[in-house]
GROMACS .gro file of C-alpha atoms in nm:
model
  328
    1MET     CA    1  -1.105  -2.179  -7.705
    2GLN     CA    2  -1.292  -2.430  -7.912
    3GLY     CA    3  -1.667  -2.374  -7.897
    4SER     CA    4  -1.642  -2.066  -7.677
    5GLN     CA    5  -1.736  -1.722  -7.805
    6LEU     CA    6  -1.645  -1.367  -7.715
    7TYR     CA    7  -1.901  -1.109  -7.823
    8CYS     CA    8  -1.775  -0.749  -7.810
    9ALA     CA    9  -1.972  -0.441  -7.908
   10HIS     CA   10  -1.657  -0.225  -7.907
   11ALA     CA   11  -1.310  -0.246  -8.051
   12MET     CA   12  -1.023  -0.381  -7.844
   13PRO     CA   13  -0.875  -0.306  -7.597
   14PHE     CA   14  -1.158  -0.346  -7.344
   15PRO     CA   15  -1.238  -0.042  -7.127
   16ILE     CA   16  -1.181  -0.126  -6.762
   17GLU     CA   17  -1.530  -0.013  -6.657
   18MET     CA   18  -1.704  -0.263  -6.887
   19PRO     CA   19  -1.786  -0.582  -6.693
   20MET     CA   20  -1.717  -0.921  -6.847
   21VAL     CA   21  -2.005  -1.168  -6.821
   22LEU     CA   22  -1.987  -1.542  -6.889
   23ILE     CA   23  -2.312  -1.699  -7.013
   24ILE     CA   24  -2.330  -2.078  -6.989
   25SER     CA   25  -2.616  -2.220  -7.194
   26THR     CA   26  -2.700  -2.446  -7.487
   27ASN     CA   27  -3.031  -2.270  -7.555
   28ARG     CA   28  -3.005  -2.056  -7.869
   29MET     CA   29  -3.306  -1.841  -7.776
   30ILE     CA   30  -3.162  -1.757  -7.433
   31ILE     CA   31  -2.822  -1.681  -7.583
   32ALA     CA   32  -2.976  -1.457  -7.850
   33PHE     CA   33  -3.191  -1.272  -7.595
   34LEU     CA   34  -2.901  -1.205  -7.357
   35LYS     CA   35  -2.668  -1.105  -7.640
   36LYS     CA   36  -2.920  -0.850  -7.770
   37ASP     CA   37  -3.004  -0.721  -7.423
   38LEU     CA   38  -2.654  -0.692  -7.275
   39LYS     CA   39  -2.419  -0.626  -7.567
   40LYS     CA   40  -2.413  -0.248  -7.509
   41ASP     CA   41  -2.328  -0.276  -7.139
   42CYS     CA   42  -2.108  -0.584  -7.104
   43TYR     CA   43  -1.846  -0.791  -7.276
   44LEU     CA   44  -2.009  -1.129  -7.325
   45LEU     CA   45  -1.841  -1.469  -7.320
   46PHE     CA   46  -2.026  -1.790  -7.401
   47ALA     CA   47  -1.970  -2.155  -7.310
   48ASN     CA   48  -2.185  -2.466  -7.326
   49SER     CA   49  -1.991  -2.727  -7.125
   50ARG     CA   50  -1.786  -2.770  -6.809
   51GLU     CA   51  -1.459  -2.776  -7.003
   52GLU     CA   52  -1.540  -2.461  -7.200
   53SER     CA   53  -1.658  -2.282  -6.887
   54LEU     CA   54  -1.338  -2.360  -6.695
   55ASP     CA   55  -1.129  -2.265  -6.996
   56VAL     CA   56  -1.300  -1.925  -7.018
   57LEU     CA   57  -1.269  -1.862  -6.644
   58GLN     CA   58  -0.902  -1.951  -6.633
   59SER     CA   59  -0.813  -1.723  -6.924
   60ASN     CA   60  -1.035  -1.420  -6.857
   61GLU     CA   61  -1.113  -1.182  -6.571
   62VAL     CA   62  -1.483  -1.264  -6.556
   63ASP     CA   63  -1.700  -1.044  -6.330
   64LEU     CA   64  -2.026  -1.239  -6.334
   65ILE     CA   65  -2.159  -1.578  -6.446
   66ILE     CA   66  -2.509  -1.653  -6.578
   67VAL     CA   67  -2.607  -2.022  -6.597
   68ASP     CA   68  -2.908  -2.179  -6.770
   69GLU     CA   69  -3.078  -2.438  -6.547
   70HIS     CA   70  -3.144  -2.661  -6.849
   71LEU     CA   71  -2.779  -2.766  -6.875
   72HIS     CA   72  -2.749  -3.144  -6.877
   73GLU     CA   73  -2.374  -3.206  -6.872
   74PRO     CA   74  -2.283  -3.081  -6.629
   75ASP     CA   75  -2.600  -3.004  -6.435
   76PRO     CA   76  -2.610  -2.643  -6.308
   77PHE     CA   77  -2.558  -2.740  -5.944
   78SER     CA   78  -2.239  -2.942  -5.992
   79LEU     CA   79  -2.112  -2.668  -6.226
   80ALA     CA   80  -2.160  -2.404  -5.956
   81MET     CA   81  -1.979  -2.618  -5.699
   82THR     CA   82  -1.690  -2.668  -5.943
   83VAL     CA   83  -1.660  -2.293  -6.001
   84ARG     CA   84  -1.663  -2.223  -5.626
   85LYS     CA   85  -1.359  -2.447  -5.583
   86LEU     CA   86  -1.153  -2.211  -5.800
   87PRO     CA   87  -0.986  -1.964  -5.559
   88ALA     CA   88  -1.024  -1.668  -5.797
   89PHE     CA   89  -1.398  -1.731  -5.835
   90LYS     CA   90  -1.491  -1.838  -5.483
   91ASN     CA   91  -1.705  -1.527  -5.440
   92ILE     CA   92  -1.799  -1.433  -5.797
   93PRO     CA   93  -2.172  -1.352  -5.844
   94MET     CA   94  -2.353  -1.642  -6.012
   95LEU     CA   95  -2.707  -1.605  -6.146
   96LEU     CA   96  -2.926  -1.904  -6.233
   97ILE     CA   97  -3.187  -1.876  -6.509
   98THR     CA   98  -3.481  -2.078  -6.380
   99THR     CA   99  -3.854  -2.138  -6.413
  100SER     CA  100  -3.878  -2.255  -6.050
  101LEU     CA  101  -3.862  -2.039  -5.738
  102LYS     CA  102  -3.981  -2.312  -5.503
  103LYS     CA  103  -3.812  -2.298  -5.164
  104VAL     CA  104  -3.641  -2.637  -5.186
  105TYR     CA  105  -3.503  -2.558  -5.532
  106THR     CA  106  -3.374  -2.210  -5.445
  107GLN     CA  107  -3.211  -2.338  -5.127
  108LYS     CA  108  -3.037  -2.612  -5.324
  109ALA     CA  109  -2.915  -2.351  -5.572
  110LEU     CA  110  -2.786  -2.120  -5.298
  111LYS     CA  111  -2.601  -2.405  -5.130
  112ALA     CA  112  -2.442  -2.497  -5.462
  113GLY     CA  113  -2.308  -2.144  -5.497
  114TYR     CA  114  -2.563  -1.929  -5.681
  115THR     CA  115  -2.621  -1.579  -5.546
  116ASP     CA  116  -2.943  -1.480  -5.725
  117PHE     CA  117  -3.195  -1.587  -5.987
  118LEU     CA  118  -3.329  -1.475  -6.326
  119ASN     CA  119  -3.689  -1.579  -6.386
  120GLU     CA  120  -3.773  -1.745  -6.716
  121PRO     CA  121  -3.920  -1.619  -6.946
  122LEU     CA  122  -3.650  -1.354  -6.936
  123GLU     CA  123  -3.741  -0.986  -6.907
  124SER     CA  124  -3.501  -0.704  -6.985
  125LEU     CA  125  -3.582  -0.491  -6.679
  126GLU     CA  126  -3.530  -0.778  -6.436
  127ILE     CA  127  -3.204  -0.879  -6.605
  128HIS     CA  128  -3.058  -0.530  -6.572
  129GLN     CA  129  -3.174  -0.497  -6.211
  130ARG     CA  130  -3.020  -0.831  -6.112
  131LEU     CA  131  -2.695  -0.761  -6.295
  132SER     CA  132  -2.670  -0.416  -6.139
  133VAL     CA  133  -2.700  -0.568  -5.792
  134ALA     CA  134  -2.457  -0.851  -5.865
  135LEU     CA  135  -2.191  -0.633  -6.028
  136ALA     CA  136  -2.210  -0.374  -5.750
  137SER     CA  137  -2.160  -0.657  -5.502
  138ARG     CA  138  -1.860  -0.781  -5.699
  139ARG     CA  139  -1.696  -0.438  -5.685
  140THR     CA  140  -1.731  -0.407  -5.309
  141GLN     CA  141  -1.655  -0.765  -5.200
  142LYS     CA  142  -1.292  -0.707  -5.101
  143LYS     CA  143  -1.363  -0.384  -4.919
  144MET     CA  144  -1.653  -0.527  -4.722
  145ALA     CA  145  -1.455  -0.840  -4.636
  146GLN     CA  146  -1.201  -0.615  -4.467
  147LEU     CA  147  -1.472  -0.430  -4.274
  148ARG     CA  148  -1.648  -0.744  -4.154
  149PRO     CA  149  -1.538  -0.841  -3.800
  150LYS     CA  150  -1.372  -1.181  -3.772
  151GLN     CA  151  -1.524  -1.252  -3.431
  152THR     CA  152  -1.809  -1.139  -3.209
  153LEU     CA  153  -1.753  -0.793  -3.065
  154PRO     CA  154  -1.772  -0.741  -2.687
  155ILE     CA  155  -2.124  -0.636  -2.595
  156THR     CA  156  -2.076  -0.273  -2.490
  157LYS     CA  157  -2.234   0.058  -2.577
  158LYS     CA  158  -1.923   0.135  -2.781
  159SER     CA  159  -1.952  -0.185  -2.986
  160HIS     CA  160  -2.324  -0.122  -3.040
  161ASN     CA  161  -2.243   0.222  -3.181
  162TYR     CA  162  -1.968   0.065  -3.394
  163THR     CA  163  -2.215  -0.192  -3.528
  164SER     CA  164  -2.471   0.078  -3.606
  165GLY     CA  165  -2.204   0.287  -3.777
  166LEU     CA  166  -2.084   0.005  -4.003
  167PHE     CA  167  -2.436  -0.097  -4.098
  168SER     CA  168  -2.539   0.264  -4.162
  169SER     CA  169  -2.232   0.318  -4.379
  170GLU     CA  170  -2.311   0.016  -4.595
  171LEU     CA  171  -2.677   0.116  -4.619
  172LEU     CA  172  -2.572   0.460  -4.742
  173LYS     CA  173  -2.361   0.304  -5.019
  174THR     CA  174  -2.648   0.079  -5.121
  175LYS     CA  175  -2.893   0.369  -5.107
  176LYS     CA  176  -2.679   0.586  -5.335
  177LEU     CA  177  -2.671   0.307  -5.593
  178GLY     CA  178  -3.048   0.257  -5.567
  179LEU     CA  179  -2.999  -0.113  -5.488
  180PRO     CA  180  -3.204  -0.342  -5.261
  181VAL     CA  181  -3.093  -0.461  -4.917
  182CYS     CA  182  -3.218  -0.718  -4.666
  183LEU     CA  183  -3.183  -0.708  -4.286
  184LEU     CA  184  -3.233  -1.024  -4.078
  185LEU     CA  185  -3.272  -1.086  -3.705
  186LEU     CA  186  -3.230  -1.450  -3.604
  187GLU     CA  187  -3.288  -1.594  -3.257
  188GLU     CA  188  -3.312  -1.938  -3.096
  189ASP     CA  189  -3.674  -1.995  -2.992
  190GLN     CA  190  -3.601  -2.116  -2.635
  191LEU     CA  191  -3.297  -1.901  -2.559
  192GLN     CA  192  -3.414  -1.777  -2.219
  193HIS     CA  193  -3.498  -2.134  -2.114
  194LEU     CA  194  -3.146  -2.244  -2.213
  195VAL     CA  195  -2.993  -1.968  -1.999
  196GLU     CA  196  -3.202  -2.071  -1.699
  197LYS     CA  197  -3.135  -2.443  -1.744
  198LYS     CA  198  -2.771  -2.451  -1.863
  199GLY     CA  199  -2.635  -2.123  -1.731
  200LYS     CA  200  -2.496  -1.811  -1.898
  201THR     CA  201  -2.145  -1.946  -1.961
  202ALA     CA  202  -2.257  -2.263  -2.142
  203THR     CA  203  -2.521  -2.073  -2.338
  204HIS     CA  204  -2.267  -1.811  -2.446
  205LYS     CA  205  -2.037  -2.086  -2.579
  206LEU     CA  206  -2.333  -2.224  -2.772
  207LEU     CA  207  -2.408  -1.880  -2.918
  208LYS     CA  208  -2.045  -1.843  -3.029
  209LEU     CA  209  -2.074  -2.175  -3.215
  210ILE     CA  210  -2.398  -2.058  -3.380
  211HIS     CA  211  -2.224  -1.733  -3.476
  212ALA     CA  212  -1.940  -1.925  -3.643
  213MET     CA  213  -2.186  -2.147  -3.832
  214ILE     CA  214  -2.384  -1.850  -3.963
  215GLN     CA  215  -2.063  -1.678  -4.072
  216LYS     CA  216  -1.971  -1.977  -4.290
  217LEU     CA  217  -2.307  -1.954  -4.467
  218LEU     CA  218  -2.270  -1.586  -4.556
  219ARG     CA  219  -2.107  -1.412  -4.851
  220PRO     CA  220  -1.801  -1.186  -4.816
  221SER     CA  221  -2.013  -0.871  -4.851
  222ASP     CA  222  -2.261  -0.975  -4.579
  223MET     CA  223  -2.228  -0.846  -4.221
  224LEU     CA  224  -2.299  -1.039  -3.899
  225PHE     CA  225  -2.314  -0.928  -3.534
  226MET     CA  226  -2.433  -1.101  -3.219
  227GLN     CA  227  -2.655  -0.876  -3.009
  228LYS     CA  228  -2.655  -0.845  -2.631
  229ASN     CA  229  -2.980  -1.042  -2.602
  230GLY     CA  230  -2.834  -1.335  -2.799
  231SER     CA  231  -3.001  -1.260  -3.131
  232PHE     CA  232  -2.801  -1.227  -3.452
  233LEU     CA  233  -2.819  -0.924  -3.678
  234ILE     CA  234  -2.739  -0.996  -4.044
  235LEU     CA  235  -2.713  -0.740  -4.323
  236LEU     CA  236  -2.740  -0.866  -4.682
  237PRO     CA  237  -2.638  -0.571  -4.902
  238LYS     CA  238  -2.735  -0.558  -5.269
  239THR     CA  239  -2.970  -0.854  -5.221
  240SER     CA  240  -3.311  -0.898  -5.383
  241GLY     CA  241  -3.612  -1.000  -5.179
  242ALA     CA  242  -3.624  -1.346  -5.336
  243ALA     CA  243  -3.257  -1.413  -5.262
  244GLY     CA  244  -3.292  -1.270  -4.910
  245LYS     CA  245  -3.583  -1.501  -4.828
  246ALA     CA  246  -3.400  -1.802  -4.968
  247MET     CA  247  -3.085  -1.720  -4.769
  248ALA     CA  248  -3.283  -1.667  -4.448
  249GLU     CA  249  -3.451  -2.004  -4.484
  250ALA     CA  250  -3.125  -2.180  -4.574
  251ILE     CA  251  -2.956  -2.041  -4.261
  252ARG     CA  252  -3.252  -2.126  -4.037
  253GLN     CA  253  -3.284  -2.480  -4.165
  254ASP     CA  254  -2.909  -2.553  -4.155
  255LEU     CA  255  -2.896  -2.444  -3.792
  256GLY     CA  256  -3.210  -2.642  -3.711
  257GLU     CA  257  -3.058  -2.961  -3.852
  258TYR     CA  258  -2.726  -2.931  -3.665
  259PRO     CA  259  -2.675  -3.169  -3.365
  260PHE     CA  260  -2.601  -2.910  -3.094
  261SER     CA  261  -2.513  -3.025  -2.743
  262ILE     CA  262  -2.415  -2.882  -2.403
  263GLY     CA  263  -2.214  -3.094  -2.161
  264GLY     CA  264  -2.277  -3.406  -2.368
  265GLU     CA  265  -2.654  -3.353  -2.366
  266ALA     CA  266  -2.805  -3.336  -2.714
  267LEU     CA  267  -3.019  -3.032  -2.784
  268ARG     CA  268  -3.292  -2.987  -3.040
  269LEU     CA  269  -3.285  -2.619  -3.125
  270THR     CA  270  -3.526  -2.426  -3.344
  271PHE     CA  271  -3.478  -2.075  -3.479
  272SER     CA  272  -3.700  -1.789  -3.589
  273VAL     CA  273  -3.602  -1.514  -3.832
  274GLY     CA  274  -3.737  -1.165  -3.886
  275LEU     CA  275  -3.662  -1.033  -4.234
  276VAL     CA  276  -3.717  -0.691  -4.386
  277HIS     CA  277  -3.645  -0.607  -4.751
  278TYR     CA  278  -3.584  -0.247  -4.854
  279GLU     CA  279  -3.576  -0.078  -5.193
  280ASP     CA  280  -3.460   0.284  -5.212
  281SER     CA  281  -3.763   0.399  -5.408
  282ALA     CA  282  -3.991   0.330  -5.110
  283HIS     CA  283  -3.842   0.598  -4.881
  284PRO     CA  284  -3.585   0.803  -5.077
  285LEU     CA  285  -3.565   1.084  -4.817
  286LEU     CA  286  -3.450   0.871  -4.523
  287THR     CA  287  -3.096   0.936  -4.398
  288GLU     CA  288  -2.862   0.640  -4.360
  289LYS     CA  289  -2.896   0.654  -3.978
  290SER     CA  290  -3.275   0.674  -3.974
  291LEU     CA  291  -3.285   0.403  -4.241
  292PHE     CA  292  -3.082   0.164  -4.025
  293GLU     CA  293  -3.304   0.236  -3.723
  294ARG     CA  294  -3.618   0.188  -3.931
  295LEU     CA  295  -3.501  -0.142  -4.077
  296PHE     CA  296  -3.382  -0.268  -3.738
  297GLU     CA  297  -3.719  -0.190  -3.578
  298SER     CA  298  -3.903  -0.355  -3.867
  299ALA     CA  299  -3.683  -0.667  -3.853
  300ASN     CA  300  -3.742  -0.688  -3.478
  301ARG     CA  301  -4.119  -0.667  -3.531
  302ALA     CA  302  -4.096  -0.941  -3.793
  303LEU     CA  303  -3.888  -1.156  -3.553
  304GLU     CA  304  -4.146  -1.120  -3.276
  305PHE     CA  305  -4.418  -1.219  -3.522
  306ALA     CA  306  -4.215  -1.522  -3.634
  307LYS     CA  307  -4.149  -1.630  -3.273
  308LYS     CA  308  -4.522  -1.626  -3.198
  309LYS     CA  309  -4.564  -1.882  -3.477
  310GLY     CA  310  -4.248  -2.066  -3.369
  311ASN     CA  311  -3.963  -2.195  -3.588
  312ARG     CA  312  -4.053  -1.969  -3.880
  313THR     CA  313  -3.920  -1.691  -4.100
  314ALA     CA  314  -4.138  -1.379  -4.124
  315LEU     CA  315  -4.092  -1.109  -4.388
  316LEU     CA  316  -4.219  -0.758  -4.315
  317SER     CA  317  -4.275  -0.541  -4.621
  318THR     CA  318  -4.146  -0.182  -4.594
  319GLU     CA  319  -4.424  -0.070  -4.824
  320GLU     CA  320  -4.706  -0.241  -4.631
  321GLU     CA  321  -4.620  -0.175  -4.266
  322ASN     CA  322  -4.855  -0.437  -4.120
  323HIS     CA  323  -4.819  -0.705  -4.384
  324TYR     CA  324  -4.624  -1.014  -4.280
  325GLU     CA  325  -4.538  -1.301  -4.509
  326ILE     CA  326  -4.476  -1.628  -4.326
  327ILE     CA  327  -4.235  -1.865  -4.497
  328ILE     CA  328  -4.304  -2.221  -4.386
   0.00000   0.00000   0.00000
């Protein structure tokens, strides 16, 4: 591999439990910082071009990719889209090192294929937290993909209990690892008006289309269910608050831009999202069941707050019970 490097802090062969991380950057300071910070915990591979990156990916079982936003050829967005086209790396965690966390920029990065962000200047604690989340997600992707329903469940008491059980189970896993999680409730702003004007059957077909669109925007480890009242419950396991907010806004805006119609009549739909972000340290004594109920209630409160504003995403902090952050 011309130009590529493998940095190993241990003798071959590699222990299975050691993750392999590909760092794509031309910045010597970033490379030196990451090498010093991660060499005891990861096997590090380095590349500085599209060709080198693809060469490394095709010849190694990489667990995570870190990309420097200052790449020029290729730019970090086209690189992410190229990686996502490789079947073996369709769902690999990809972290973008960036100085910008503006909404438009983070949404563009998420659409390109990035799953989280590392703020520059780099800090060791943040790096290890982000990598811990990303690598835990990588380990559970296949299992969670099998658990995730492929279609909307019938709205019955039994399916509600099933939904609660699956969500509680995933929350317990996340809680044991001490990782963050986000819970979203999304709803069309004029849903009741649509039911009254277009009827239940037509509205239900519309909701099924919305469900399918949301599903395409989610990652394999995410979980989606349509509730009896027509709202959508979304669990984002092992997801930081910044990534959760960016994903919520990306979903809301993509749905808002789609040309929905019923019976040939064009509809202009708007959506509101209630978002709650949880970190285990805030309430370590909660059981998985009470945690799910607490997060669901908080997300519902945030959704109601967002709907009062109209076409918004509202974040409710679990540490400040009455503090809402409105994302325009």
